[in-house]
Each structure stands twice: as C-alpha cells, then as structure tokens.
C-alpha cells in the first residue's frame, strides 16, 4: 500500500529541509518494516510562497525519489492548499497523511497512524496530548472556540488540527464536499467511517514564524462557524421574540398606569410603537435569515450521505 504525506508550505524555507529529512527517515523506516510500499512519497504543496520555498522543494525533488511537489500559482490559504495536495495525492496513493511543514506535530506517531489504518480505520486523528508549548492565549482561544462550535452543534475533535490520516475512500468522499470556504476539521467528521485518534505532544515551531497571525485565525474561526451553523440567524429571531414580549409587558404597565391615572401623555404611544416595530423588524429579518440559511446549505451541495456497504442477493 502506498502512503503519501501531504505538507502545505507557505514561506517555509527555514524549515523545509529539516522537515523533509525527518519525514524521509520516517518513510524509510516504514518501508524497511514493510508496512508501506517503496512507492510511498512526501508531497510538498507550495502555497504561493514569497520566499524560495519552491526552489528548495525542486532541489529536494531532484535529490530524493520520495519527494514530490505541487506548485500553486498563488496563495490560497492553508486549507485550500491542503485540499489541492490531497486531491493530487489521492490518485497516486492508498492513504494520505496531512501534516504542517513546521514540525510542530510529532512525526513519530505516523507509524501508529499507519498501524491503525491496518486495523481497519479510515480516518485517524492526530490529537495533541499537551499544549504546554503553545501560548496561553492560543490554548484559551482554542478551547473557547471548540466550546462555541460544540454549542452550535458542530462536531469536531478537541485538540486536533490538520494532522490526520485518511484512506482513499475517505478522501474520495471528502472530494464530494465542493464548498469554497473550507474548514476541514469540521468537514472530516461528517464523512463517517471508522475513526480513531493517536496522541502526541505538540512541539514548538522548528523555525520561522507562525503563518497564522491573529487576523487569519479570526477569519478561520468565523469561517468555521458560518460554514457549519445557521444558528446565529436564530439569535436574531430570538431577539425579535424577546422584544415582542417586552412590548407586551410595557403595554400591561401602561394600562395599569392609565387606570391609576399616573401617566405621562405621549409616552405610551411612542414607546410601545418603537418597541413593537423593532420586534417586528427583528422577527422579519430572522425569518428571511432562515430562508437564506436554507439557500446557503443548498448551494454548498454537500453529499447527503456516505454509503459504506450494500448487502443484496443480486450479482
Ligand atoms: N500555510 C499555508 N498557506 C497559508 C498559511 C499557512 O499553506 O496561507 C501552511 C504553513 O506553511 C504550515 C501550515 O499551513 O505548514 C500551518 O501553519 P502554521 O504552522 O504557521 O500555523 P500555526 O501552527 O501557527 O497555527
Ligand atoms: Mg504550526
């Protein structure tokens, strides 16, 4: 069986040689143990880097038969670059592992991942056992984000990023998700099949800086939420209903004030109409939002199901 390791790279010239060295040694180890075919390979995807990452990939390709490369014409972002790599790797291999270029994820669990594949798992998530090396800020925001996503009804694996193994058939199902705003760690759990986790300690970036500054991280989080949940729209509707109830309470209050004679002229008509119209507007937006949410889900054209096996008595 042919294993491919897909590595998206954006301005990673400082780490790529070391990454390639370590991945080759893992690959050679597995080949020696006859766990994978000697045709296995490492696929570097250059995501429109501005430094000499692509030149380095070409050099590595010339020097080593295990190194393959894909050069994207421009920067499309981590998720899209990864998807491009997986699309290319799928046709040439039986299983693919995706990993970041910066060696933050422990390459020594690749063997364990492959073993899990042998045991019949189609998707193996790499999960960070500890995140001591990550900043307090990154750890806390990651936890809050995970809680928020779970609250919104989105399934995802805690402390798992994009370090995972996928079988060919899982990759084929993944390709059926045609959406542009990719949030792979939310999509992959929708595939189904047998899944499991392997655990590792997260290291510090080997060299260079994070390619995910705060702004990109925020965009990614917003993508994650809005690509998977239309629940925020329901909040608008909820607010509308809340204001409607408030209008009703205010109405009762004015009625009582009127009966006791303790009322300021003009107050009731002004306040009640402002609240009432406000509530109506919010409810209307909420209803329109529900329809837009439905349109949104339809245009994503996600697969409805993934048939794993069919039993029939026909030939
Ligand atoms: N990356 C990419 N395109 C981008 C940004 C990042 O291909 O536009 C790659 C990057 O080279 C790395 C991976 O995505 O292999 C994860 O990025 P990074 O390690 O900087 O993120 P962090 O670990 O800080 O979240
Ligand atoms: Mg990293």
Short mmCIF file of C-alpha atoms and ligand atoms in Angstrom, two decimals:
data_model
loop_
_atom_site.label_atom_id
_atom_site.label_comp_id
_atom_site.label_asym_id
_atom_site.label_seq_id
_atom_site.Cartn_x
_atom_site.Cartn_y
_atom_site.Cartn_z
CA UNK A 1 0.00 0.00 0.00
CA UNK A 2 1.23 3.42 -1.00
CA UNK A 3 1.35 6.13 1.65
CA UNK A 4 1.50 9.82 0.80
CA UNK A 5 2.36 12.55 3.26
CA UNK A 6 0.92 15.90 2.21
CA UNK A 7 2.63 19.04 3.51
CA UNK A 8 1.28 22.51 2.71
CA UNK A 9 4.05 25.12 2.77
CA UNK A 10 3.80 28.89 2.84
CA UNK A 11 7.11 30.72 3.23
CA UNK A 12 8.66 27.72 4.95
CA UNK A 13 12.21 27.93 3.55
CA UNK A 14 13.62 27.87 7.07
CA UNK A 15 12.10 24.52 7.95
CA UNK A 16 11.59 22.63 4.74
CA UNK A 17 14.98 20.88 4.58
CA UNK A 18 14.69 19.60 8.13
CA UNK A 19 11.03 18.61 7.63
CA UNK A 20 11.93 16.69 4.53
CA UNK A 21 14.87 14.96 6.28
CA UNK A 22 12.68 13.81 9.18
CA UNK A 23 9.78 12.71 7.02
CA UNK A 24 12.09 10.76 4.71
CA UNK A 25 13.58 8.95 7.68
CA UNK A 26 10.08 8.03 8.93
CA UNK A 27 9.10 6.88 5.45
CA UNK A 28 12.26 4.79 5.03
CA UNK A 29 11.69 3.23 8.44
CA UNK A 30 8.17 2.17 7.48
CA UNK A 31 9.34 0.85 4.11
CA UNK A 32 12.07 -1.18 5.82
CA UNK A 33 9.46 -2.71 8.12
CA UNK A 34 7.42 -3.48 5.00
CA UNK A 35 4.48 -1.58 6.42
CA UNK A 36 4.16 0.56 3.28
CA UNK A 37 5.17 0.30 -0.36
CA UNK A 38 8.51 1.73 -1.56
CA UNK A 39 6.41 3.86 -3.93
CA UNK A 40 5.23 5.93 -0.99
CA UNK A 41 6.03 9.63 -1.16
CA UNK A 42 6.06 13.03 0.50
CA UNK A 43 4.12 15.71 -1.37
CA UNK A 44 5.09 19.30 -0.66
CA UNK A 45 2.46 21.81 -1.76
CA UNK A 46 3.88 25.27 -2.26
CA UNK A 47 1.06 27.69 -1.46
CA UNK A 48 2.32 30.68 -3.46
CA UNK A 49 5.25 31.33 -1.12
CA UNK A 50 7.04 34.62 -1.49
CA UNK A 51 10.39 33.21 -0.42
CA UNK A 52 12.40 30.45 -2.11
CA UNK A 53 10.30 27.55 -0.74
CA UNK A 54 9.52 26.26 -4.22
CA UNK A 55 13.18 26.31 -5.33
CA UNK A 56 14.00 24.28 -2.22
CA UNK A 57 11.22 21.80 -2.97
CA UNK A 58 12.57 21.38 -6.52
CA UNK A 59 16.03 20.79 -5.17
CA UNK A 60 14.74 18.18 -2.70
CA UNK A 61 12.78 16.56 -5.53
CA UNK A 62 15.94 16.19 -7.61
CA UNK A 63 17.90 14.75 -4.73
CA UNK A 64 15.41 12.26 -3.38
CA UNK A 65 12.99 9.87 -5.05
CA UNK A 66 10.48 10.11 -2.21
CA UNK A 67 9.91 13.84 -2.65
CA UNK A 68 7.09 15.05 -4.90
CA UNK A 69 5.95 18.64 -5.31
CA UNK A 70 2.94 20.71 -6.31
CA UNK A 71 3.29 24.42 -7.00
CA UNK A 72 0.14 26.52 -6.68
CA UNK A 73 0.02 29.63 -8.84
CA UNK A 74 -0.83 31.88 -5.89
CA UNK A 75 -1.52 31.86 -2.17
CA UNK A 76 -4.86 30.20 -1.49
CA UNK A 77 -4.52 29.57 2.25
CA UNK A 78 -3.68 26.53 4.32
CA UNK A 79 -6.99 24.68 3.90
CA UNK A 80 -7.22 25.09 0.15
CA UNK A 81 -3.54 24.23 -0.30
CA UNK A 82 -4.05 21.08 1.74
CA UNK A 83 -7.11 20.18 -0.31
CA UNK A 84 -5.10 20.66 -3.53
CA UNK A 85 -2.39 18.35 -2.18
CA UNK A 86 -4.89 15.70 -1.07
CA UNK A 87 -6.59 15.82 -4.47
CA UNK A 88 -3.29 15.13 -6.22
CA UNK A 89 -2.17 12.53 -3.66
CA UNK A 90 -5.47 10.63 -3.74
CA UNK A 91 -4.93 9.37 -7.27
CA UNK A 92 -1.41 8.19 -6.56
CA UNK A 93 -1.74 6.59 -3.13
CA UNK A 94 -3.94 4.37 -0.97
CA UNK A 95 -3.80 6.51 2.13
CA UNK A 96 -2.68 10.05 2.87
CA UNK A 97 -1.43 11.79 5.97
CA UNK A 98 -1.60 15.59 6.17
CA UNK A 99 0.87 17.42 8.35
CA UNK A 100 2.09 21.01 8.78
CA UNK A 101 5.52 21.94 7.50
CA UNK A 102 6.78 23.34 10.79
CA UNK A 103 7.35 20.05 12.67
CA UNK A 104 5.01 21.08 15.49
CA UNK A 105 3.25 17.76 15.13
CA UNK A 106 5.27 14.76 16.21
CA UNK A 107 6.22 12.73 13.11
CA UNK A 108 6.97 9.63 15.19
CA UNK A 109 3.23 8.85 15.53
CA UNK A 110 2.96 8.35 11.78
CA UNK A 111 3.81 4.68 12.36
CA UNK A 112 0.98 4.39 14.88
CA UNK A 113 -1.40 6.05 12.41
CA UNK A 114 -0.47 3.55 9.71
CA UNK A 115 -0.99 0.69 12.18
CA UNK A 116 -4.47 2.00 12.92
CA UNK A 117 -5.14 2.08 9.19
CA UNK A 118 -4.05 -1.56 9.03
CA UNK A 119 -6.51 -2.34 11.81
CA UNK A 120 -9.25 -1.03 9.55
CA UNK A 121 -9.64 2.61 10.49
CA UNK A 122 -10.33 5.01 7.63
CA UNK A 123 -9.64 8.24 9.47
CA UNK A 124 -7.03 8.63 12.21
CA UNK A 125 -6.92 11.97 14.00
CA UNK A 126 -3.67 13.22 15.48
CA UNK A 127 -4.62 14.72 18.84
CA UNK A 128 -2.40 16.93 20.99
CA UNK A 129 -1.96 15.38 24.38
CA UNK A 130 -0.49 18.54 25.81
CA UNK A 131 -0.21 22.06 24.51
CA UNK A 132 2.32 23.35 27.01
CA UNK A 133 4.43 24.70 24.16
CA UNK A 134 1.55 26.76 22.78
CA UNK A 135 0.98 30.21 24.23
CA UNK A 136 -1.65 30.66 26.95
CA UNK A 137 -3.58 32.84 24.52
CA UNK A 138 -3.64 30.19 21.80
CA UNK A 139 -4.70 27.47 24.24
CA UNK A 140 -7.54 29.50 25.75
CA UNK A 141 -8.88 30.79 22.44
CA UNK A 142 -8.74 27.25 21.04
CA UNK A 143 -10.73 25.91 23.99
CA UNK A 144 -13.35 28.70 23.76
CA UNK A 145 -13.67 28.15 20.03
CA UNK A 146 -14.14 24.42 20.50
CA UNK A 147 -16.82 25.02 23.16
CA UNK A 148 -18.58 27.52 20.91
CA UNK A 149 -18.56 25.15 17.93
CA UNK A 150 -19.86 22.28 20.03
CA UNK A 151 -22.56 24.60 21.42
CA UNK A 152 -23.58 25.44 17.87
CA UNK A 153 -23.94 21.75 17.13
CA UNK A 154 -20.78 21.29 15.04
CA UNK A 155 -18.93 18.02 15.60
CA UNK A 156 -15.15 18.32 15.80
CA UNK A 157 -12.30 16.63 17.62
CA UNK A 158 -10.82 18.62 20.51
CA UNK A 159 -7.11 19.46 20.20
CA UNK A 160 -6.94 18.09 16.70
CA UNK A 161 -5.84 20.33 13.85
CA UNK A 162 -4.99 19.08 10.40
CA UNK A 163 -2.64 16.25 11.31
CA UNK A 164 -4.57 13.18 10.21
CA UNK A 165 -4.57 10.04 8.16
CA UNK A 166 -7.28 9.36 5.60
CA UNK A 167 -7.88 6.27 3.48
CA UNK A 168 -8.50 6.55 -0.23
CA UNK A 169 -12.24 6.03 0.14
CA UNK A 170 -12.41 8.70 2.85
CA UNK A 171 -10.53 11.06 0.53
CA UNK A 172 -12.94 10.27 -2.28
CA UNK A 173 -15.85 11.21 -0.02
CA UNK A 174 -14.02 14.37 1.07
CA UNK A 175 -13.75 15.46 -2.57
CA UNK A 176 -17.56 15.49 -2.73
CA UNK A 177 -17.59 18.49 -0.40
CA UNK A 178 -17.42 21.17 -3.06
CA UNK A 179 -17.57 24.23 -0.81
CA UNK A 180 -15.13 27.09 -1.19
CA UNK A 181 -14.87 28.08 2.48
CA UNK A 182 -13.05 25.04 3.72
CA UNK A 183 -12.95 24.16 7.38
CA UNK A 184 -11.56 20.66 7.13
CA UNK A 185 -11.66 19.76 10.80
CA UNK A 186 -15.42 20.28 10.67
CA UNK A 187 -15.93 18.51 7.34
CA UNK A 188 -13.89 15.36 8.02
CA UNK A 189 -16.12 14.19 10.93
CA UNK A 190 -19.08 14.37 8.51
CA UNK A 191 -17.52 11.68 6.32
CA UNK A 192 -18.26 8.87 8.76
CA UNK A 193 -16.42 5.52 8.54
CA UNK A 194 -14.35 4.05 11.35
CA UNK A 195 -12.33 6.75 13.04
CA UNK A 196 -9.85 6.79 15.88
CA UNK A 197 -7.21 9.04 17.46
CA UNK A 198 -3.49 8.86 18.20
CA UNK A 199 -1.99 11.16 20.83
CA UNK A 200 1.22 13.19 20.73
CA UNK A 201 2.94 16.11 22.38
CA UNK A 202 2.87 19.33 20.45
CA UNK A 203 6.29 20.89 19.91
CA UNK A 204 7.32 24.42 19.27
CA UNK A 205 7.69 25.56 15.70
CA UNK A 206 11.05 24.26 14.48
CA UNK A 207 11.96 27.60 12.90
CA UNK A 208 10.31 30.64 11.37
CA UNK A 209 7.10 32.36 12.43
CA UNK A 210 3.51 31.22 12.58
CA UNK A 211 1.76 31.72 9.25
CA UNK A 212 -1.48 32.18 11.16
CA UNK A 213 -1.45 35.65 12.66
CA UNK A 214 -4.42 36.72 14.79
CA UNK A 215 -6.31 38.18 11.82
CA UNK A 216 -6.08 34.91 9.84
CA UNK A 217 -7.02 32.92 12.96
CA UNK A 218 -10.12 35.07 13.45
CA UNK A 219 -11.13 34.70 9.81
CA UNK A 220 -10.65 30.97 10.10
CA UNK A 221 -12.83 30.84 13.23
CA UNK A 222 -15.57 32.91 11.56
CA UNK A 223 -15.38 30.61 8.53
CA UNK A 224 -15.67 27.62 10.82
CA UNK A 225 -18.80 28.94 12.48
CA UNK A 226 -20.60 30.34 9.46
CA UNK A 227 -19.80 27.35 7.23
CA UNK A 228 -21.37 24.95 9.66
CA UNK A 229 -24.11 26.66 11.53
CA UNK A 230 -27.04 28.91 10.71
CA UNK A 231 -27.84 29.14 14.40
CA UNK A 232 -26.62 32.76 14.68
CA UNK A 233 -29.59 33.70 12.46
CA UNK A 234 -31.91 32.15 15.01
CA UNK A 235 -30.48 34.55 17.58
CA UNK A 236 -31.97 37.43 15.56
CA UNK A 237 -35.33 35.74 15.59
CA UNK A 238 -34.97 35.10 19.31
CA UNK A 239 -34.17 38.77 19.92
CA UNK A 240 -37.32 39.72 17.97
CA UNK A 241 -39.47 37.47 20.12
CA UNK A 242 -37.81 38.87 23.25
CA UNK A 243 -38.67 42.44 22.25
CA UNK A 244 -42.23 41.41 21.41
CA UNK A 245 -42.62 40.05 24.93
CA UNK A 246 -41.10 43.25 26.32
CA UNK A 247 -43.63 45.28 24.31
CA UNK A 248 -46.42 43.25 25.82
CA UNK A 249 -45.06 43.83 29.35
CA UNK A 250 -44.77 47.55 28.65
CA UNK A 251 -48.33 47.52 27.37
CA UNK A 252 -49.59 45.97 30.60
CA UNK A 253 -47.55 48.51 32.55
CA UNK A 254 -49.07 51.47 30.65
CA UNK A 255 -52.53 50.05 31.05
CA UNK A 256 -52.04 49.87 34.83
CA UNK A 257 -50.60 53.39 34.86
CA UNK A 258 -53.60 54.64 32.85
CA UNK A 259 -56.03 53.03 35.27
CA UNK A 260 -54.30 54.54 38.29
CA UNK A 261 -54.14 57.88 36.49
CA UNK A 262 -50.38 58.07 36.85
CA UNK A 263 -49.35 58.57 33.22
CA UNK A 264 -47.25 60.95 31.13
CA UNK A 265 -49.02 61.97 27.92
CA UNK A 266 -47.49 60.57 24.71
CA UNK A 267 -45.13 58.17 26.48
CA UNK A 268 -47.13 55.02 25.85
CA UNK A 269 -47.85 55.54 22.15
CA UNK A 270 -44.22 56.43 21.48
CA UNK A 271 -42.53 53.66 23.46
CA UNK A 272 -44.94 50.90 22.54
CA UNK A 273 -44.78 51.62 18.82
CA UNK A 274 -40.96 51.83 18.82
CA UNK A 275 -40.65 48.50 20.65
CA UNK A 276 -43.34 46.84 18.62
CA UNK A 277 -41.91 47.89 15.25
CA UNK A 278 -38.43 46.94 16.47
CA UNK A 279 -39.64 43.48 17.39
CA UNK A 280 -41.43 43.06 14.04
CA UNK A 281 -38.31 44.11 12.11
CA UNK A 282 -36.13 41.65 14.02
CA UNK A 283 -38.59 38.81 13.56
CA UNK A 284 -38.84 39.58 9.83
CA UNK A 285 -35.06 39.59 9.46
CA UNK A 286 -34.95 36.32 11.37
CA UNK A 287 -37.50 34.73 9.03
CA UNK A 288 -35.64 35.95 5.94
CA UNK A 289 -32.44 34.71 7.57
CA UNK A 290 -33.91 31.23 7.93
CA UNK A 291 -34.57 31.13 4.18
CA UNK A 292 -31.12 32.48 3.36
CA UNK A 293 -29.70 29.84 5.68
CA UNK A 294 -31.54 27.16 3.74
CA UNK A 295 -30.27 28.57 0.42
CA UNK A 296 -26.78 28.60 1.89
CA UNK A 297 -26.99 24.95 2.87
CA UNK A 298 -28.34 24.03 -0.58
CA UNK A 299 -25.67 25.87 -2.57
CA UNK A 300 -22.94 24.11 -0.62
CA UNK A 301 -24.22 20.97 -2.28
CA UNK A 302 -22.72 18.70 0.36
CA UNK A 303 -23.21 14.95 -0.03
CA UNK A 304 -26.33 13.83 1.82
CA UNK A 305 -24.86 10.53 2.99
CA UNK A 306 -21.95 8.19 2.53
CA UNK A 307 -22.91 4.58 1.85
CA UNK A 308 -20.34 2.25 3.33
CA UNK A 309 -21.71 -1.16 2.38
CA UNK A 310 -24.70 -2.51 0.50
CA UNK A 311 -25.91 -6.08 1.01
CA UNK A 312 -28.00 -7.56 -1.81
CA UNK A 313 -28.62 -11.01 -3.22
CA UNK A 314 -28.15 -9.78 -6.79
CA UNK A 315 -24.96 -10.39 -8.76
N1 LIG B 1 0.13 27.52 5.37
C1 LIG B 1 -0.22 27.51 4.03
N2 LIG B 1 -0.79 28.65 3.49
C2 LIG B 1 -1.04 29.76 4.24
C3 LIG B 1 -0.71 29.74 5.63
C4 LIG B 1 -0.13 28.60 6.15
O1 LIG B 1 -0.01 26.54 3.32
O2 LIG B 1 -1.55 30.73 3.70
C5 LIG B 1 0.75 26.30 5.94
C6 LIG B 1 2.03 26.54 6.69
O3 LIG B 1 3.14 26.53 5.81
C7 LIG B 1 2.06 25.36 7.65
C8 LIG B 1 0.60 25.16 7.96
O4 LIG B 1 -0.13 25.82 6.92
O5 LIG B 1 2.57 24.19 7.06
C9 LIG B 1 0.19 25.68 9.31
O6 LIG B 1 0.66 26.98 9.51
P1 LIG B 1 1.38 27.42 10.85
O7 LIG B 1 2.22 26.30 11.37
O8 LIG B 1 2.09 28.70 10.61
O9 LIG B 1 0.14 27.66 11.80
P2 LIG B 1 0.10 27.51 13.41
O10 LIG B 1 0.73 26.19 13.74
O11 LIG B 1 0.85 28.66 13.93
O12 LIG B 1 -1.37 27.56 13.72
MG1 LIG B 2 2.39 25.45 13.15
#
